PDB file of C-alpha atoms in Angstrom:
ATOM      1  CA  MET A 183       0.000   0.111   0.013  1.00 62.00           C
ATOM      2  CA  ALA A 184       1.568   3.193  -0.971  1.00 72.00           C
ATOM      3  CA  ARG A 185       1.380   6.101   1.314  1.00 77.00           C
ATOM      4  CA  ASP A 186       1.265   8.800  -1.081  1.00 79.00           C
ATOM      5  CA  ARG A 187      -1.894  11.103   0.107  1.00 84.00           C
ATOM      6  CA  GLU A 188      -1.269  13.999   2.491  1.00 84.00           C
ATOM      7  CA  ILE A 189      -3.196  14.635   5.635  1.00 85.00           C
ATOM      8  CA  THR A 190      -2.418  17.758   7.542  1.00 87.00           C
ATOM      9  CA  PHE A 191      -3.825  17.989  11.191  1.00 85.00           C
ATOM     10  CA  TYR A 192      -3.441  20.330  14.014  1.00 90.00           C
ATOM     11  CA  SER A 193      -2.103  19.487  17.328  1.00 90.00           C
ATOM     12  CA  ASP A 194      -0.896  21.280  20.657  1.00 93.00           C
ATOM     13  CA  GLU A 195       2.705  21.319  21.839  1.00 94.00           C
ATOM     14  CA  GLN A 196       2.322  18.755  24.324  1.00 95.00           C
ATOM     15  CA  THR A 197       0.887  15.948  21.800  1.00 92.00           C
ATOM     16  CA  LEU A 198       3.389  17.046  19.273  1.00 92.00           C
ATOM     17  CA  ARG A 199       6.228  16.478  21.853  1.00 94.00           C
ATOM     18  CA  GLU A 200       4.803  13.112  22.965  1.00 94.00           C
ATOM     19  CA  ILE A 201       4.391  11.979  19.233  1.00 92.00           C
ATOM     20  CA  ASP A 202       8.027  13.019  18.510  1.00 94.00           C
ATOM     21  CA  GLU A 203       9.444  11.111  21.656  1.00 94.00           C
ATOM     22  CA  LEU A 204       7.616   8.234  20.695  1.00 93.00           C
ATOM     23  CA  ALA A 205       8.910   8.287  17.229  1.00 94.00           C
ATOM     24  CA  ASP A 206      12.326   8.946  18.343  1.00 95.00           C
ATOM     25  CA  GLU A 207      11.924   5.727  20.746  1.00 94.00           C
ATOM     26  CA  GLN A 208      10.526   3.561  17.936  1.00 94.00           C
ATOM     27  CA  GLY A 209      13.208   4.729  15.528  1.00 95.00           C
ATOM     28  CA  THR A 210      10.819   5.866  12.754  1.00 94.00           C
ATOM     29  CA  THR A 211       9.609   9.268  11.694  1.00 93.00           C
ATOM     30  CA  ARG A 212       6.621  11.517  12.793  1.00 92.00           C
ATOM     31  CA  SER A 213       4.797  10.860   9.675  1.00 91.00           C
ATOM     32  CA  THR A 214       5.034   7.019   9.954  1.00 91.00           C
ATOM     33  CA  LEU A 215       4.192   6.880  13.738  1.00 92.00           C
ATOM     34  CA  VAL A 216       0.852   8.801  13.245  1.00 92.00           C
ATOM     35  CA  PHE A 217       0.111   6.385  10.090  1.00 91.00           C
ATOM     36  CA  GLU A 218       0.489   3.536  12.422  1.00 92.00           C
ATOM     37  CA  LEU A 219      -1.363   5.107  15.239  1.00 92.00           C
ATOM     38  CA  VAL A 220      -4.195   5.814  13.035  1.00 91.00           C
ATOM     39  CA  ARG A 221      -4.292   2.501  11.327  1.00 92.00           C
ATOM     40  CA  GLU A 222      -4.360   0.727  14.554  1.00 92.00           C
ATOM     41  CA  GLY A 223      -7.101   2.764  15.896  1.00 90.00           C
ATOM     42  CA  LEU A 224      -9.275   2.203  12.905  1.00 89.00           C
ATOM     43  CA  ARG A 225      -8.621  -1.684  13.011  1.00 89.00           C
ATOM     44  CA  ARG A 226      -9.763  -1.542  16.763  1.00 88.00           C
ATOM     45  CA  GLU A 227     -12.896   0.390  15.851  1.00 87.00           C
ATOM     46  CA  ARG A 228     -13.730  -2.084  13.353  1.00 85.00           C
ATOM     47  CA  GLU A 229     -13.118  -4.812  15.886  1.00 85.00           C
ATOM     48  CA  GLY A 230     -15.418  -3.027  18.268  1.00 82.00           C
ATOM     49  CA  ALA A 231     -18.157  -2.664  15.848  1.00 80.00           C
ATOM     50  CA  VAL A 232     -17.807  -6.374  14.934  1.00 81.00           C
ATOM     51  CA  SER A 233     -17.800  -7.153  18.541  1.00 84.00           C
ATOM     52  CA  ALA A 234     -21.119  -5.329  19.063  1.00 83.00           C
ATOM     53  CA  GLU A 235     -22.889  -6.851  16.475  1.00 85.00           C
ATOM     54  CA  THR A 236     -21.812 -10.239  17.810  1.00 87.00           C
ATOM     55  CA  ARG A 237     -23.254  -9.261  21.229  1.00 87.00           C
ATOM     56  CA  ALA A 238     -26.320  -7.738  19.696  1.00 87.00           C
ATOM     57  CA  ALA A 239     -26.934 -10.979  18.019  1.00 88.00           C
ATOM     58  CA  GLU A 240     -26.016 -13.222  21.015  1.00 90.00           C
ATOM     59  CA  ARG A 241     -28.628 -11.166  22.902  1.00 91.00           C
ATOM     60  CA  LEU A 242     -31.203 -11.743  20.287  1.00 91.00           C
ATOM     61  CA  GLN A 243     -30.650 -15.414  20.347  1.00 93.00           C
ATOM     62  CA  ASP A 244     -30.856 -15.330  24.054  1.00 92.00           C
ATOM     63  CA  LEU A 245     -34.227 -13.280  23.651  1.00 93.00           C
ATOM     64  CA  LEU A 246     -35.448 -15.936  21.332  1.00 93.00           C
ATOM     65  CA  ASP A 247     -34.498 -19.030  23.330  1.00 93.00           C
ATOM     66  CA  ASP A 248     -36.230 -17.430  26.194  1.00 93.00           C
ATOM     67  CA  GLY A 249     -39.316 -16.766  24.250  1.00 92.00           C
ATOM     68  CA  LEU A 250     -39.123 -20.364  23.162  1.00 93.00           C
ATOM     69  CA  THR A 251     -39.041 -21.877  26.672  1.00 93.00           C
ATOM     70  CA  ASP A 252     -41.802 -19.547  27.725  1.00 94.00           C
ATOM     71  CA  MET A 253     -44.036 -20.560  24.945  1.00 94.00           C
ATOM     72  CA  GLU A 254     -43.492 -23.921  25.508  1.00 94.00           C
ATOM     73  CA  ASP A 255     -43.806 -23.971  29.314  1.00 94.00           C
ATOM     74  CA  THR A 256     -47.370 -22.180  28.431  1.00 94.00           C
ATOM     75  CA  ALA A 257     -48.135 -25.047  26.034  1.00 92.00           C
ATOM     76  CA  GLN A 258     -47.524 -27.492  28.602  1.00 92.00           C
ATOM     77  CA  GLN A 259     -49.798 -25.587  31.111  1.00 92.00           C
ATOM     78  CA  MET A 260     -52.553 -25.452  28.369  1.00 91.00           C
ATOM     79  CA  GLN A 261     -52.221 -29.151  27.985  1.00 89.00           C
ATOM     80  CA  ASP A 262     -52.480 -29.839  31.254  1.00 86.00           C
ATOM     81  CA  LEU A 263     -55.402 -27.588  31.769  1.00 86.00           C
ATOM     82  CA  ASN A 264     -57.208 -28.985  28.526  1.00 84.00           C
ATOM     83  CA  ALA A 265     -56.527 -32.605  29.930  1.00 82.00           C
ATOM     84  CA  LYS A 266     -58.101 -31.763  33.326  1.00 82.00           C
ATOM     85  CA  THR A 267     -61.068 -30.009  31.667  1.00 81.00           C
ATOM     86  CA  GLY A 268     -61.594 -33.193  29.523  1.00 77.00           C
ATOM     87  CA  VAL A 269     -61.589 -35.523  32.650  1.00 78.00           C
ATOM     88  CA  TYR A 270     -64.006 -33.190  34.316  1.00 77.00           C
ATOM     89  CA  ALA A 271     -66.384 -33.051  31.271  1.00 80.00           C
ATOM     90  CA  VAL A 272     -66.188 -36.805  30.736  1.00 78.00           C
ATOM     91  CA  ALA A 273     -66.881 -37.392  34.380  1.00 76.00           C
ATOM     92  CA  ALA A 274     -69.946 -35.147  34.639  1.00 79.00           C
ATOM     93  CA  PHE A 275     -71.139 -36.601  31.250  1.00 78.00           C
ATOM     94  CA  GLU A 276     -71.152 -39.785  32.741  1.00 78.00           C
ATOM     95  CA  LEU A 277     -73.062 -38.916  35.683  1.00 74.00           C
ATOM     96  CA  VAL A 278     -75.475 -37.247  33.702  1.00 76.00           C
ATOM     97  CA  LYS A 279     -76.218 -40.608  31.413  1.00 77.00           C
ATOM     98  CA  GLN A 280     -76.857 -42.484  34.662  1.00 78.00           C
ATOM     99  CA  ASP A 281     -79.467 -40.238  36.043  1.00 79.00           C
ATOM    100  CA  HIS A 282     -81.335 -39.052  32.630  1.00 79.00           C
ATOM    101  CA  GLY A 283     -82.897 -40.897  29.743  1.00 77.00           C
ATOM    102  CA  GLU A 284     -81.642 -40.670  26.175  1.00 79.00           C
ATOM    103  CA  ALA A 285     -83.955 -38.218  24.939  1.00 82.00           C
ATOM    104  CA  ALA A 286     -82.625 -35.625  27.928  1.00 80.00           C
ATOM    105  CA  ILE A 287     -79.161 -36.440  27.025  1.00 76.00           C
ATOM    106  CA  ARG A 288     -79.605 -35.979  23.264  1.00 78.00           C
ATOM    107  CA  GLU A 289     -81.429 -32.359  23.924  1.00 80.00           C
ATOM    108  CA  ALA A 290     -78.445 -31.519  26.342  1.00 77.00           C
ATOM    109  CA  LEU A 291     -75.855 -32.527  23.818  1.00 75.00           C
ATOM    110  CA  GLN A 292     -77.625 -30.682  20.952  1.00 77.00           C
ATOM    111  CA  THR A 293     -77.858 -27.351  23.080  1.00 75.00           C
ATOM    112  CA  GLY A 294     -74.241 -27.801  23.821  1.00 71.00           C
ATOM    113  CA  ALA A 295     -73.118 -28.296  20.167  1.00 71.00           C
ATOM    114  CA  ARG A 296     -74.860 -25.257  19.029  1.00 73.00           C
ATOM    115  CA  ARG A 297     -73.054 -23.178  21.915  1.00 70.00           C
ATOM    116  CA  LEU A 298     -69.954 -24.488  20.591  1.00 66.00           C
ATOM    117  CA  ARG A 299     -67.759 -22.803  17.479  1.00 53.00           C
ATOM    118  CA  ASP A 300     -68.408 -24.655  14.234  1.00 50.00           C
ATOM    119  CA  ASP A 301     -64.666 -25.940  14.507  1.00 49.00           C
ATOM    120  CA  ASP A 302     -65.289 -27.380  18.019  1.00 54.00           C
ATOM    121  CA  ILE A 303     -68.742 -29.132  16.778  1.00 50.00           C
ATOM    122  CA  ASP A 304     -66.388 -31.178  14.327  1.00 57.00           C
ATOM    123  CA  ASP A 305     -64.750 -32.735  17.179  1.00 58.00           C
ATOM    124  CA  LEU A 306     -67.829 -33.687  19.042  1.00 55.00           C
ATOM    125  CA  ALA A 307     -69.658 -34.672  15.856  1.00 55.00           C
ATOM    126  CA  SER A 308     -69.121 -37.951  14.554  1.00 48.00           C
ATOM    127  CA  ASP A 309     -68.560 -38.220  10.639  1.00 46.00           C
ATOM    128  CA  GLU A 310     -71.284 -40.032   8.782  1.00 40.00           C
ATOM    129  CA  ASP A 311     -68.728 -40.998   6.204  1.00 43.00           C
ATOM    130  CA  ASP A 312     -66.750 -42.745   8.704  1.00 49.00           C
ATOM    131  CA  GLY A 313     -69.543 -45.273   9.159  1.00 45.00           C
ATOM    132  CA  GLN A 314     -69.760 -44.264  12.957  1.00 44.00           C
ATOM    133  CA  ALA A 315     -73.169 -42.791  13.053  1.00 42.00           C
ATOM    134  CA  THR A 316     -76.095 -45.284  13.130  1.00 43.00           C
ATOM    135  CA  PRO A 317     -79.691 -44.393  12.628  1.00 41.00           C
ATOM    136  CA  SER A 318     -81.875 -44.554  15.993  1.00 43.00           C
ATOM    137  CA  ASP A 319     -83.483 -47.662  16.911  1.00 44.00           C
ATOM    138  CA  ASP A 320     -86.494 -46.156  18.232  1.00 45.00           C
ATOM    139  CA  GLY A 321     -87.899 -45.092  14.660  1.00 43.00           C
ATOM    140  CA  ASP A 322     -87.563 -41.339  15.571  1.00 46.00           C
ATOM    141  CA  ASP A 323     -86.100 -39.514  12.527  1.00 44.00           C
ATOM    142  CA  GLN A 324     -85.153 -36.421  14.769  1.00 48.00           C
ATOM    143  CA  ASP A 325     -81.941 -34.669  13.927  1.00 49.00           C
ATOM    144  CA  THR A 326     -79.184 -35.546  16.033  1.00 48.00           C
ATOM    145  CA  GLY A 327     -76.796 -32.880  14.460  1.00 50.00           C
ATOM    146  CA  GLY A 328     -74.463 -36.073  13.648  1.00 54.00           C
ATOM    147  CA  LEU A 329     -74.000 -36.972  17.262  1.00 57.00           C
ATOM    148  CA  ASP A 330     -73.312 -40.624  17.655  1.00 61.00           C
ATOM    149  CA  PHE A 331     -75.785 -41.655  20.534  1.00 57.00           C
ATOM    150  CA  GLU A 332     -75.363 -45.158  20.235  1.00 62.00           C
ATOM    151  CA  ALA A 333     -71.523 -44.867  20.610  1.00 60.00           C
ATOM    152  CA  LEU A 334     -72.249 -42.631  23.742  1.00 57.00           C
ATOM    153  CA  ARG A 335     -74.836 -45.271  25.493  1.00 55.00           C
ATOM    154  CA  GLU A 336     -72.281 -47.939  24.741  1.00 57.00           C
ATOM    155  CA  GLY A 337     -69.595 -46.047  26.608  1.00 53.00           C
ATOM    156  CA  ASN A 338     -72.124 -46.390  29.806  1.00 47.00           C
ATOM    157  CA  GLN A 339     -72.567 -50.004  29.495  1.00 45.00           C
TER     158      GLN A 339
END
């Protein structure tokens, strides 16, 4: 690299004396010393910028890891809560089946199905294409909303 560009800067007497003394100690010229000092300062500045970027990237990764851990913990808590809710719902339904007839159970299930969102009904309703739905044995052609009462009744036996 050719040093063929001139730069002029102003300094106070004390700094100029220190530059001259250091140049003499190193056996070099004032120009070469200042050039080397500037180059070293620029190198450190670049390293500092890279280091800051690395620290920022590491901090972002730490934040992402913390967020993922929090989401996993929340998902586990929700899964546990859903499992408990499901157990209570099944237990309550089993108790209701013991105390009420099929007509009352059918009406309660249909009322519940109407109150649920459409995507939740799919979880409760049996799909007639799967062959799970069976016609009512009592000859009643009442619409059951796709619920398989035979399967529900069999679960009580």
